[in-house]
Amino acid sequence: MNMQLRSGIYSQANSGSVMTNVFSRRRAPVTDVMGYWRSAVLDRLEELTRLNVGWDGYDGLPVSLENATFALRMLEVTCREDTIAPQIVPGPSGELQIEWHTEFGDIELLVRGPYSVHAWRHLPSLSADGEEQELTNDFLLVARWIEELSELNIVISAAA
Amino acid sequence: MIVTSDRSTDLPDFSTPPLNEVVLGVQFSTPKGYLQIHAGRVWELYRSDYPEVQEHAPLPPNFETFGIAHQRMSMPQIRFDSGGSHDRFWFVEPSGTELIQFQQDRLLHNWRKVVGGNNTYPRYEAMVSRFKEELVRLQEFMGTLSSQKLQINQCEISYINHIVSKPNDDLSASHWLRFLNFDDVPPNDFSVSAREVIRGPDGSPRSRLTYEASTGVLANGDPLIAMTLAVRGAPPSGDIESAIDFLSEGRRIIVTKFAKLTTEYAHKKWGRNQ
């Protein structure tokens, strides 16, 4: 896995003219919390970008690097470090369905492409149809859904 | 639409800003019908002004997303090792001062101060005007491969400053940067970065401002502070006009923030006019 800085320094053309102190960027963390969802998601997304055309027996397309990267960026701003890994299912047009299914509720995120996400969740306390929302770049709502589902799991599991 | 021919009079302005490099860039969905074999034809669009070509590793896709605040500063990248990959080409002016970076989903225009050169920054207005023309040319070429226009999904504007002290100056960081104060025992070196969500009038997140400062040395051994300010995000729509508007707004944010983050001592050194 390649870790890239958020600074996007690689778009610069003159960075070779100066040697800056990059000690904080290159140090190896003692405990890099890659557990829980992140490493599983990375492995799965990489697997889906390697699909062959026709993977579904028809004309199914592989997931593009663009879609996979967007999905990862979306999860980065919605999942806590201890969130359980979602299931990720490819669609025939290269879209991604990201899902959490528990006995206490469900969340489904359909990533059609960058900045085009259909979000849906169902909890026992909601109507049978659940609630849904079209999202572009702001995923705070999904972060709340995931947190609520996580807490529900913890509370009910602890009470059982 | 933002007029790009005149400099805004309400923005901070410096006679000799410490600018070392400016990057204007867009990311777009790979146009239908485009293959790496077409890269030579893309170079032909710009070759008269940028006759030198170089090959570099491609930039990975990047998207600004918003949600919970405690994001990691470094992000994992997906390893893409299937199918064909596309190089990133640099088309460079003879002087080396300005260049275009092109790959199947990116077009960037860089101005940079060349080593030992006294080339002056052409100013944003001239640079963005040139970049817009380059984008239009690329879109026209891609239009010959399919009827689809460029679908721009991310913009970037970066200003990289090299704050170099003259021999009699004091390179204490707090002399230059308002947000740093190491008290009476300054460190030997430092590296700091910060991020800020830029919101629209309705409170929704629009883009992200990143600023970083780090000590370093030039090739000749002179110490400096490298300070980078960048704004990235998705334009409201995917067309060229929207991207140019995004870049112009990003430039306003960066220039205003730069003046706020730097000291009056620094402004005097750099000849602040307004």
GROMACS .gro file of C-alpha atoms in nm:
model
  434
    1MET     CA    1   0.000   0.000   0.000
    2ASN     CA    2   0.127   0.339  -0.091
    3MET     CA    3   0.066   0.620   0.157
    4GLN     CA    4   0.029   0.958  -0.009
    5LEU     CA    5   0.034   1.293   0.160
    6ARG     CA    6  -0.276   1.505   0.143
    7SER     CA    7  -0.064   1.796   0.026
    8GLY     CA    8  -0.058   1.660  -0.328
    9ILE     CA    9   0.308   1.757  -0.349
   10TYR     CA   10   0.348   1.548  -0.658
   11SER     CA   11   0.161   1.799  -0.871
   12GLN     CA   12   0.451   2.034  -0.805
   13ALA     CA   13   0.728   2.050  -1.062
   14ASN     CA   14   0.989   2.234  -0.860
   15SER     CA   15   0.998   2.019  -0.548
   16GLY     CA   16   1.343   1.886  -0.642
   17SER     CA   17   1.497   2.230  -0.590
   18VAL     CA   18   1.468   2.215  -0.213
   19MET     CA   19   1.514   1.951   0.053
   20THR     CA   20   1.259   2.004   0.326
   21ASN     CA   21   1.243   1.830   0.658
   22VAL     CA   22   1.011   1.541   0.598
   23PHE     CA   23   1.077   1.362   0.921
   24SER     CA   24   0.718   1.375   1.033
   25ARG     CA   25   0.591   1.237   0.704
   26ARG     CA   26   0.819   0.938   0.676
   27ARG     CA   27   0.834   0.806   1.026
   28ALA     CA   28   0.678   0.466   1.068
   29PRO     CA   29   0.396   0.470   1.319
   30VAL     CA   30   0.443   0.229   1.607
   31THR     CA   31   0.085   0.114   1.582
   32ASP     CA   32  -0.070   0.202   1.251
   33VAL     CA   33  -0.435   0.132   1.315
   34MET     CA   34  -0.507  -0.039   0.985
   35GLY     CA   35  -0.727  -0.293   1.151
   36TYR     CA   36  -1.101  -0.316   1.133
   37TRP     CA   37  -1.235  -0.179   0.808
   38ARG     CA   38  -0.946  -0.012   0.627
   39SER     CA   39  -0.722  -0.301   0.530
   40ALA     CA   40  -1.022  -0.519   0.439
   41VAL     CA   41  -1.169  -0.243   0.223
   42LEU     CA   42  -0.839  -0.175   0.048
   43ASP     CA   43  -0.793  -0.543  -0.034
   44ARG     CA   44  -1.148  -0.572  -0.163
   45LEU     CA   45  -1.131  -0.255  -0.376
   46GLU     CA   46  -0.801  -0.365  -0.528
   47GLU     CA   47  -0.958  -0.703  -0.606
   48LEU     CA   48  -1.256  -0.536  -0.779
   49THR     CA   49  -1.034  -0.317  -0.998
   50ARG     CA   50  -0.873  -0.637  -1.125
   51LEU     CA   51  -1.200  -0.787  -1.253
   52ASN     CA   52  -1.209  -0.879  -1.620
   53VAL     CA   53  -1.468  -0.737  -1.858
   54GLY     CA   54  -1.759  -0.984  -1.852
   55TRP     CA   55  -1.684  -1.094  -1.494
   56ASP     CA   56  -2.058  -1.145  -1.435
   57GLY     CA   57  -2.106  -1.371  -1.735
   58TYR     CA   58  -2.245  -1.081  -1.939
   59ASP     CA   59  -2.075  -0.748  -2.019
   60GLY     CA   60  -1.989  -0.651  -1.662
   61LEU     CA   61  -1.718  -0.385  -1.631
   62PRO     CA   62  -1.442  -0.382  -1.370
   63VAL     CA   63  -1.453  -0.112  -1.104
   64SER     CA   64  -1.246   0.184  -1.221
   65LEU     CA   65  -0.961   0.320  -1.014
   66GLU     CA   66  -1.155   0.647  -1.009
   67ASN     CA   67  -1.466   0.489  -0.850
   68ALA     CA   68  -1.266   0.276  -0.610
   69THR     CA   69  -1.065   0.577  -0.493
   70PHE     CA   70  -1.377   0.786  -0.445
   71ALA     CA   71  -1.539   0.509  -0.240
   72LEU     CA   72  -1.229   0.490  -0.021
   73ARG     CA   73  -1.228   0.868   0.031
   74MET     CA   74  -1.595   0.851   0.125
   75LEU     CA   75  -1.529   0.580   0.383
   76GLU     CA   76  -1.235   0.777   0.523
   77VAL     CA   77  -1.474   1.054   0.627
   78THR     CA   78  -1.754   0.830   0.751
   79CYS     CA   79  -1.592   0.539   0.939
   80ARG     CA   80  -1.430   0.549   1.279
   81GLU     CA   81  -1.112   0.350   1.325
   82ASP     CA   82  -1.308   0.073   1.498
   83THR     CA   83  -1.594   0.052   1.247
   84ILE     CA   84  -1.650  -0.298   1.118
   85ALA     CA   85  -1.563  -0.354   0.753
   86PRO     CA   86  -1.857  -0.326   0.512
   87GLN     CA   87  -1.936  -0.573   0.239
   88ILE     CA   88  -1.854  -0.432  -0.105
   89VAL     CA   89  -2.037  -0.565  -0.410
   90PRO     CA   90  -1.958  -0.460  -0.769
   91GLY     CA   91  -2.228  -0.368  -1.018
   92PRO     CA   92  -2.226  -0.446  -1.390
   93SER     CA   93  -2.149  -0.085  -1.490
   94GLY     CA   94  -1.853  -0.050  -1.255
   95GLU     CA   95  -2.058   0.093  -0.969
   96LEU     CA   96  -2.009  -0.017  -0.608
   97GLN     CA   97  -2.258  -0.115  -0.342
   98ILE     CA   98  -2.117  -0.073   0.010
   99GLU     CA   99  -2.324  -0.242   0.278
  100TRP     CA  100  -2.346  -0.303   0.649
  101HIS     CA  101  -2.608  -0.557   0.753
  102THR     CA  102  -2.660  -0.633   1.120
  103GLU     CA  103  -2.951  -0.774   1.314
  104PHE     CA  104  -3.010  -0.422   1.446
  105GLY     CA  105  -3.012  -0.232   1.116
  106ASP     CA  106  -2.878  -0.192   0.762
  107ILE     CA  107  -2.690   0.074   0.567
  108GLU     CA  108  -2.638   0.065   0.191
  109LEU     CA  109  -2.435   0.312  -0.015
  110LEU     CA  110  -2.453   0.292  -0.393
  111VAL     CA  111  -2.148   0.465  -0.543
  112ARG     CA  112  -2.239   0.527  -0.906
  113GLY     CA  113  -1.928   0.737  -0.960
  114PRO     CA  114  -1.741   1.027  -0.800
  115TYR     CA  115  -1.981   1.261  -0.619
  116SER     CA  116  -2.286   1.048  -0.703
  117VAL     CA  117  -2.397   0.835  -0.409
  118HIS     CA  118  -2.736   0.700  -0.310
  119ALA     CA  119  -2.749   0.636   0.067
  120TRP     CA  120  -3.014   0.424   0.239
  121ARG     CA  121  -3.058   0.286   0.586
  122HIS     CA  122  -3.310   0.088   0.779
  123LEU     CA  123  -3.352   0.063   1.154
  124PRO     CA  124  -3.635  -0.109   1.343
  125SER     CA  125  -3.742   0.233   1.470
  126LEU     CA  126  -3.785   0.368   1.115
  127SER     CA  127  -4.059   0.298   0.863
  128ALA     CA  128  -4.041  -0.021   0.659
  129ASP     CA  129  -3.892   0.169   0.365
  130GLY     CA  130  -3.616   0.317   0.577
  131GLU     CA  131  -3.470   0.655   0.481
  132GLU     CA  132  -3.265   0.757   0.181
  133GLN     CA  133  -3.063   1.049   0.051
  134GLU     CA  134  -2.867   1.150  -0.260
  135LEU     CA  135  -2.518   1.267  -0.163
  136THR     CA  136  -2.226   1.431  -0.345
  137ASN     CA  137  -1.925   1.534  -0.134
  138ASP     CA  138  -2.069   1.570   0.217
  139PHE     CA  139  -2.105   1.238   0.404
  140LEU     CA  140  -2.164   1.359   0.757
  141LEU     CA  141  -2.511   1.203   0.747
  142VAL     CA  142  -2.365   0.861   0.667
  143ALA     CA  143  -2.106   0.904   0.943
  144ARG     CA  144  -2.395   0.959   1.187
  145TRP     CA  145  -2.578   0.655   1.055
  146ILE     CA  146  -2.270   0.437   1.100
  147GLU     CA  147  -2.212   0.570   1.449
  148GLU     CA  148  -2.573   0.508   1.547
  149LEU     CA  149  -2.564   0.156   1.408
  150SER     CA  150  -2.233   0.087   1.585
  151GLU     CA  151  -2.366   0.214   1.916
  152LEU     CA  152  -2.687   0.017   1.875
  153ASN     CA  153  -2.482  -0.297   1.820
  154ILE     CA  154  -2.268  -0.229   2.124
  155VAL     CA  155  -2.562  -0.144   2.350
  156ILE     CA  156  -2.774  -0.439   2.246
  157SER     CA  157  -2.480  -0.682   2.246
  158ALA     CA  158  -2.382  -0.571   2.595
  159ALA     CA  159  -2.738  -0.610   2.720
  160ALA     CA  160  -2.775  -0.958   2.574
  161MET     CA  161  -1.828   3.445  -1.474
  162ILE     CA  162  -1.511   3.576  -1.318
  163VAL     CA  163  -1.316   3.823  -1.529
  164THR     CA  164  -0.958   3.702  -1.539
  165SER     CA  165  -0.788   3.982  -1.725
  166ASP     CA  166  -0.761   4.229  -1.436
  167ARG     CA  167  -0.620   4.179  -1.092
  168SER     CA  168  -0.871   4.221  -0.811
  169THR     CA  169  -0.797   4.538  -0.620
  170ASP     CA  170  -0.926   4.400  -0.289
  171LEU     CA  171  -0.663   4.126  -0.265
  172PRO     CA  172  -0.334   4.158  -0.077
  173ASP     CA  173  -0.054   4.236  -0.319
  174PHE     CA  174   0.324   4.212  -0.285
  175SER     CA  175   0.602   4.358  -0.505
  176THR     CA  176   0.839   4.069  -0.439
  177PRO     CA  177   0.636   3.774  -0.303
  178PRO     CA  178   0.841   3.470  -0.202
  179LEU     CA  179   0.668   3.256  -0.464
  180ASN     CA  180   0.861   2.962  -0.599
  181GLU     CA  181   0.587   2.776  -0.781
  182VAL     CA  182   0.218   2.800  -0.869
  183VAL     CA  183   0.008   2.504  -0.988
  184LEU     CA  184  -0.331   2.521  -1.157
  185GLY     CA  185  -0.487   2.185  -1.228
  186VAL     CA  186  -0.798   1.988  -1.304
  187GLN     CA  187  -0.886   1.619  -1.285
  188PHE     CA  188  -1.150   1.473  -1.514
  189SER     CA  189  -1.303   1.139  -1.601
  190THR     CA  190  -1.097   0.972  -1.870
  191PRO     CA  191  -1.265   1.082  -2.196
  192LYS     CA  192  -1.435   0.808  -2.395
  193GLY     CA  193  -1.221   0.679  -2.676
  194TYR     CA  194  -0.897   0.812  -2.530
  195LEU     CA  195  -0.597   0.577  -2.522
  196GLN     CA  196  -0.238   0.646  -2.423
  197ILE     CA  197  -0.139   0.622  -2.789
  198HIS     CA  198  -0.317   0.958  -2.834
  199ALA     CA  199  -0.077   1.134  -2.596
  200GLY     CA  200   0.149   1.235  -2.885
  201ARG     CA  201  -0.143   1.409  -3.051
  202VAL     CA  202  -0.214   1.590  -2.724
  203TRP     CA  203   0.148   1.710  -2.718
  204GLU     CA  204   0.099   1.844  -3.072
  205LEU     CA  205  -0.169   2.077  -2.931
  206TYR     CA  206   0.093   2.250  -2.720
  207ARG     CA  207   0.423   2.164  -2.884
  208SER     CA  208   0.496   2.504  -3.038
  209ASP     CA  209   0.513   2.661  -2.689
  210TYR     CA  210   0.626   2.351  -2.499
  211PRO     CA  211   0.875   2.170  -2.723
  212GLU     CA  212   1.040   1.956  -2.456
  213VAL     CA  213   0.869   1.643  -2.325
  214GLN     CA  214   0.942   1.435  -2.014
  215GLU     CA  215   0.783   1.120  -1.873
  216HIS     CA  216   0.685   1.089  -1.507
  217ALA     CA  217   0.486   0.850  -1.290
  218PRO     CA  218   0.110   0.918  -1.299
  219LEU     CA  219  -0.073   1.103  -1.023
  220PRO     CA  220  -0.334   0.889  -0.845
  221PRO     CA  221  -0.698   1.007  -0.848
  222ASN     CA  222  -0.786   1.244  -0.569
  223PHE     CA  223  -1.120   1.360  -0.432
  224GLU     CA  224  -1.208   1.595  -0.149
  225THR     CA  225  -1.481   1.443   0.066
  226PHE     CA  226  -1.626   1.573   0.391
  227GLY     CA  227  -1.768   1.411   0.701
  228ILE     CA  228  -1.622   1.345   1.041
  229ALA     CA  229  -1.346   1.589   1.131
  230HIS     CA  230  -1.072   1.356   1.246
  231GLN     CA  231  -0.946   1.257   0.906
  232ARG     CA  232  -0.601   1.113   0.860
  233MET     CA  233  -0.343   1.353   0.724
  234SER     CA  234  -0.203   1.078   0.502
  235MET     CA  235  -0.434   0.866   0.295
  236PRO     CA  236  -0.385   0.513   0.170
  237GLN     CA  237  -0.392   0.472  -0.206
  238ILE     CA  238  -0.538   0.185  -0.399
  239ARG     CA  239  -0.273  -0.013  -0.581
  240PHE     CA  240  -0.385  -0.037  -0.941
  241ASP     CA  241  -0.193  -0.312  -1.110
  242SER     CA  242  -0.427  -0.436  -1.378
  243GLY     CA  243  -0.476  -0.328  -1.737
  244GLY     CA  244  -0.288  -0.045  -1.902
  245SER     CA  245  -0.143   0.249  -1.716
  246HIS     CA  246  -0.077   0.597  -1.845
  247ASP     CA  247   0.238   0.801  -1.790
  248ARG     CA  248   0.224   1.162  -1.681
  249PHE     CA  249   0.386   1.376  -1.947
  250TRP     CA  250   0.548   1.709  -1.888
  251PHE     CA  251   0.545   1.945  -2.184
  252VAL     CA  252   0.806   2.207  -2.096
  253GLU     CA  253   0.885   2.555  -2.230
  254PRO     CA  254   1.245   2.610  -2.347
  255SER     CA  255   1.311   2.831  -2.043
  256GLY     CA  256   1.182   2.557  -1.810
  257THR     CA  257   0.969   2.817  -1.634
  258GLU     CA  258   0.624   2.700  -1.737
  259LEU     CA  259   0.507   2.350  -1.815
  260ILE     CA  260   0.195   2.147  -1.875
  261GLN     CA  261   0.140   1.813  -1.702
  262PHE     CA  262  -0.090   1.576  -1.884
  263GLN     CA  263  -0.222   1.226  -1.817
  264GLN     CA  264  -0.549   1.060  -1.914
  265ASP     CA  265  -0.741   1.226  -1.630
  266ARG     CA  266  -0.538   1.537  -1.550
  267LEU     CA  267  -0.420   1.863  -1.697
  268LEU     CA  268  -0.202   2.091  -1.486
  269HIS     CA  269  -0.016   2.412  -1.562
  270ASN     CA  270   0.288   2.495  -1.350
  271TRP     CA  271   0.487   2.814  -1.326
  272ARG     CA  272   0.810   2.777  -1.134
  273LYS     CA  273   1.111   2.983  -1.050
  274VAL     CA  274   1.404   2.816  -1.220
  275VAL     CA  275   1.726   2.764  -1.028
  276GLY     CA  276   1.946   3.072  -1.053
  277GLY     CA  277   1.686   3.250  -1.261
  278ASN     CA  278   1.516   3.580  -1.202
  279ASN     CA  279   1.201   3.494  -1.390
  280THR     CA  280   0.911   3.684  -1.244
  281TYR     CA  281   0.572   3.533  -1.172
  282PRO     CA  282   0.344   3.620  -1.463
  283ARG     CA  283   0.055   3.673  -1.218
  284TYR     CA  284  -0.253   3.462  -1.178
  285GLU     CA  285  -0.462   3.644  -1.436
  286ALA     CA  286  -0.220   3.570  -1.719
  287MET     CA  287  -0.160   3.216  -1.600
  288VAL     CA  288  -0.525   3.118  -1.567
  289SER     CA  289  -0.606   3.271  -1.903
  290ARG     CA  290  -0.338   3.052  -2.060
  291PHE     CA  291  -0.456   2.746  -1.870
  292LYS     CA  292  -0.813   2.800  -1.981
  293GLU     CA  293  -0.703   2.815  -2.342
  294GLU     CA  294  -0.508   2.492  -2.294
  295LEU     CA  295  -0.814   2.324  -2.143
  296VAL     CA  296  -1.031   2.435  -2.435
  297ARG     CA  297  -0.777   2.293  -2.679
  298LEU     CA  298  -0.773   1.962  -2.494
  299GLN     CA  299  -1.151   1.947  -2.487
  300GLU     CA  300  -1.167   2.014  -2.860
  301PHE     CA  301  -0.922   1.732  -2.923
  302MET     CA  302  -1.110   1.490  -2.698
  303GLY     CA  303  -1.423   1.591  -2.886
  304THR     CA  304  -1.275   1.432  -3.197
  305LEU     CA  305  -1.267   1.096  -3.015
  306SER     CA  306  -1.621   1.109  -2.878
  307SER     CA  307  -1.896   1.367  -2.844
  308GLN     CA  308  -1.843   1.393  -2.469
  309LYS     CA  309  -1.705   1.716  -2.320
  310LEU     CA  310  -1.450   1.709  -2.039
  311GLN     CA  311  -1.618   1.601  -1.714
  312ILE     CA  312  -1.406   1.786  -1.459
  313ASN     CA  313  -1.443   1.639  -1.110
  314GLN     CA  314  -1.164   1.801  -0.910
  315CYS     CA  315  -0.967   2.126  -0.921
  316GLU     CA  316  -0.644   2.225  -0.752
  317ILE     CA  317  -0.463   2.552  -0.704
  318SER     CA  318  -0.135   2.555  -0.510
  319TYR     CA  319   0.105   2.833  -0.418
  320ILE     CA  320   0.449   2.725  -0.299
  321ASN     CA  321   0.658   2.990  -0.125
  322HIS     CA  322   1.025   2.977  -0.035
  323ILE     CA  323   1.094   3.213   0.249
  324VAL     CA  324   1.469   3.260   0.231
  325SER     CA  325   1.656   3.483   0.471
  326LYS     CA  326   1.929   3.714   0.355
  327PRO     CA  327   2.256   3.679   0.551
  328ASN     CA  328   2.166   3.953   0.798
  329ASP     CA  329   1.802   3.852   0.835
  330ASP     CA  330   1.669   3.647   1.120
  331LEU     CA  331   1.523   3.313   1.004
  332SER     CA  332   1.333   3.257   1.325
  333ALA     CA  333   1.003   3.119   1.204
  334SER     CA  334   0.794   3.351   1.417
  335HIS     CA  335   0.945   3.650   1.235
  336TRP     CA  336   0.776   3.531   0.919
  337LEU     CA  337   0.482   3.316   1.022
  338ARG     CA  338   0.218   3.450   1.255
  339PHE     CA  339   0.095   3.107   1.364
  340LEU     CA  340   0.432   2.982   1.492
  341ASN     CA  341   0.588   3.083   1.818
  342PHE     CA  342   0.855   2.858   1.963
  343ASP     CA  343   0.927   3.090   2.254
  344ASP     CA  344   1.293   3.145   2.332
  345VAL     CA  345   1.418   2.802   2.229
  346PRO     CA  346   1.344   2.759   1.858
  347PRO     CA  347   1.375   2.406   1.723
  348ASN     CA  348   1.640   2.310   1.471
  349ASP     CA  349   1.371   2.230   1.221
  350PHE     CA  350   0.995   2.182   1.200
  351SER     CA  351   0.713   2.065   0.975
  352VAL     CA  352   0.353   2.165   1.037
  353SER     CA  353   0.035   2.130   0.835
  354ALA     CA  354  -0.327   2.231   0.879
  355ARG     CA  355  -0.652   2.185   0.692
  356GLU     CA  356  -0.964   2.395   0.677
  357VAL     CA  357  -1.301   2.322   0.518
  358ILE     CA  358  -1.423   2.604   0.295
  359ARG     CA  359  -1.802   2.632   0.308
  360GLY     CA  360  -2.054   2.791   0.076
  361PRO     CA  361  -2.318   3.047   0.181
  362ASP     CA  362  -2.554   2.762   0.279
  363GLY     CA  363  -2.293   2.608   0.507
  364SER     CA  364  -2.225   2.308   0.287
  365PRO     CA  365  -1.860   2.212   0.232
  366ARG     CA  366  -1.717   2.331  -0.100
  367SER     CA  367  -1.344   2.273  -0.088
  368ARG     CA  368  -1.052   2.226   0.144
  369LEU     CA  369  -0.765   2.462   0.213
  370THR     CA  370  -0.439   2.300   0.318
  371TYR     CA  371  -0.139   2.493   0.440
  372GLU     CA  372   0.197   2.352   0.531
  373ALA     CA  373   0.523   2.502   0.650
  374SER     CA  374   0.851   2.323   0.679
  375THR     CA  375   1.215   2.415   0.720
  376GLY     CA  376   1.456   2.306   0.450
  377VAL     CA  377   1.768   2.392   0.257
  378LEU     CA  378   1.828   2.498  -0.101
  379ALA     CA  379   2.077   2.318  -0.321
  380ASN     CA  380   2.338   2.580  -0.227
  381GLY     CA  381   2.283   2.514   0.142
  382ASP     CA  382   2.083   2.829   0.221
  383PRO     CA  383   1.816   2.761   0.481
  384LEU     CA  384   1.454   2.842   0.406
  385ILE     CA  385   1.095   2.791   0.513
  386ALA     CA  386   0.884   2.625   0.244
  387MET     CA  387   0.522   2.727   0.280
  388THR     CA  388   0.254   2.571   0.061
  389LEU     CA  389  -0.109   2.674   0.044
  390ALA     CA  390  -0.349   2.470  -0.168
  391VAL     CA  391  -0.724   2.463  -0.232
  392ARG     CA  392  -0.881   2.148  -0.376
  393GLY     CA  393  -1.234   2.036  -0.440
  394ALA     CA  394  -1.501   1.964  -0.697
  395PRO     CA  395  -1.628   2.250  -0.913
  396PRO     CA  396  -2.006   2.308  -0.898
  397SER     CA  397  -2.042   2.163  -1.246
  398GLY     CA  398  -1.801   1.969  -1.462
  399ASP     CA  399  -1.738   2.225  -1.736
  400ILE     CA  400  -1.437   2.444  -1.799
  401GLU     CA  401  -1.602   2.772  -1.693
  402SER     CA  402  -1.696   2.622  -1.359
  403ALA     CA  403  -1.342   2.493  -1.307
  404ILE     CA  404  -1.192   2.834  -1.385
  405ASP     CA  405  -1.432   2.998  -1.140
  406PHE     CA  406  -1.329   2.743  -0.876
  407LEU     CA  407  -0.960   2.820  -0.935
  408SER     CA  408  -1.020   3.195  -0.913
  409GLU     CA  409  -1.205   3.154  -0.586
  410GLY     CA  410  -0.927   2.926  -0.462
  411ARG     CA  411  -0.671   3.189  -0.553
  412ARG     CA  412  -0.866   3.451  -0.355
  413ILE     CA  413  -0.875   3.218  -0.052
  414ILE     CA  414  -0.503   3.142  -0.075
  415VAL     CA  415  -0.383   3.498  -0.122
  416THR     CA  416  -0.602   3.624   0.162
  417LYS     CA  417  -0.491   3.341   0.393
  418PHE     CA  418  -0.126   3.392   0.306
  419ALA     CA  419  -0.148   3.755   0.418
  420LYS     CA  420  -0.319   3.647   0.741
  421LEU     CA  421  -0.065   3.377   0.820
  422THR     CA  422   0.242   3.592   0.763
  423THR     CA  423   0.369   3.878   0.976
  424GLU     CA  424   0.393   4.249   0.914
  425TYR     CA  425   0.771   4.209   0.924
  426ALA     CA  426   0.742   3.967   0.634
  427HIS     CA  427   0.499   4.194   0.448
  428LYS     CA  428   0.748   4.478   0.470
  429LYS     CA  429   1.026   4.256   0.336
  430TRP     CA  430   0.809   4.148   0.043
  431GLY     CA  431   0.680   4.497  -0.036
  432ARG     CA  432   0.314   4.469   0.046
  433ASN     CA  433   0.120   4.725  -0.158
  434GLN     CA  434  -0.234   4.663  -0.033
   0.00000   0.00000   0.00000
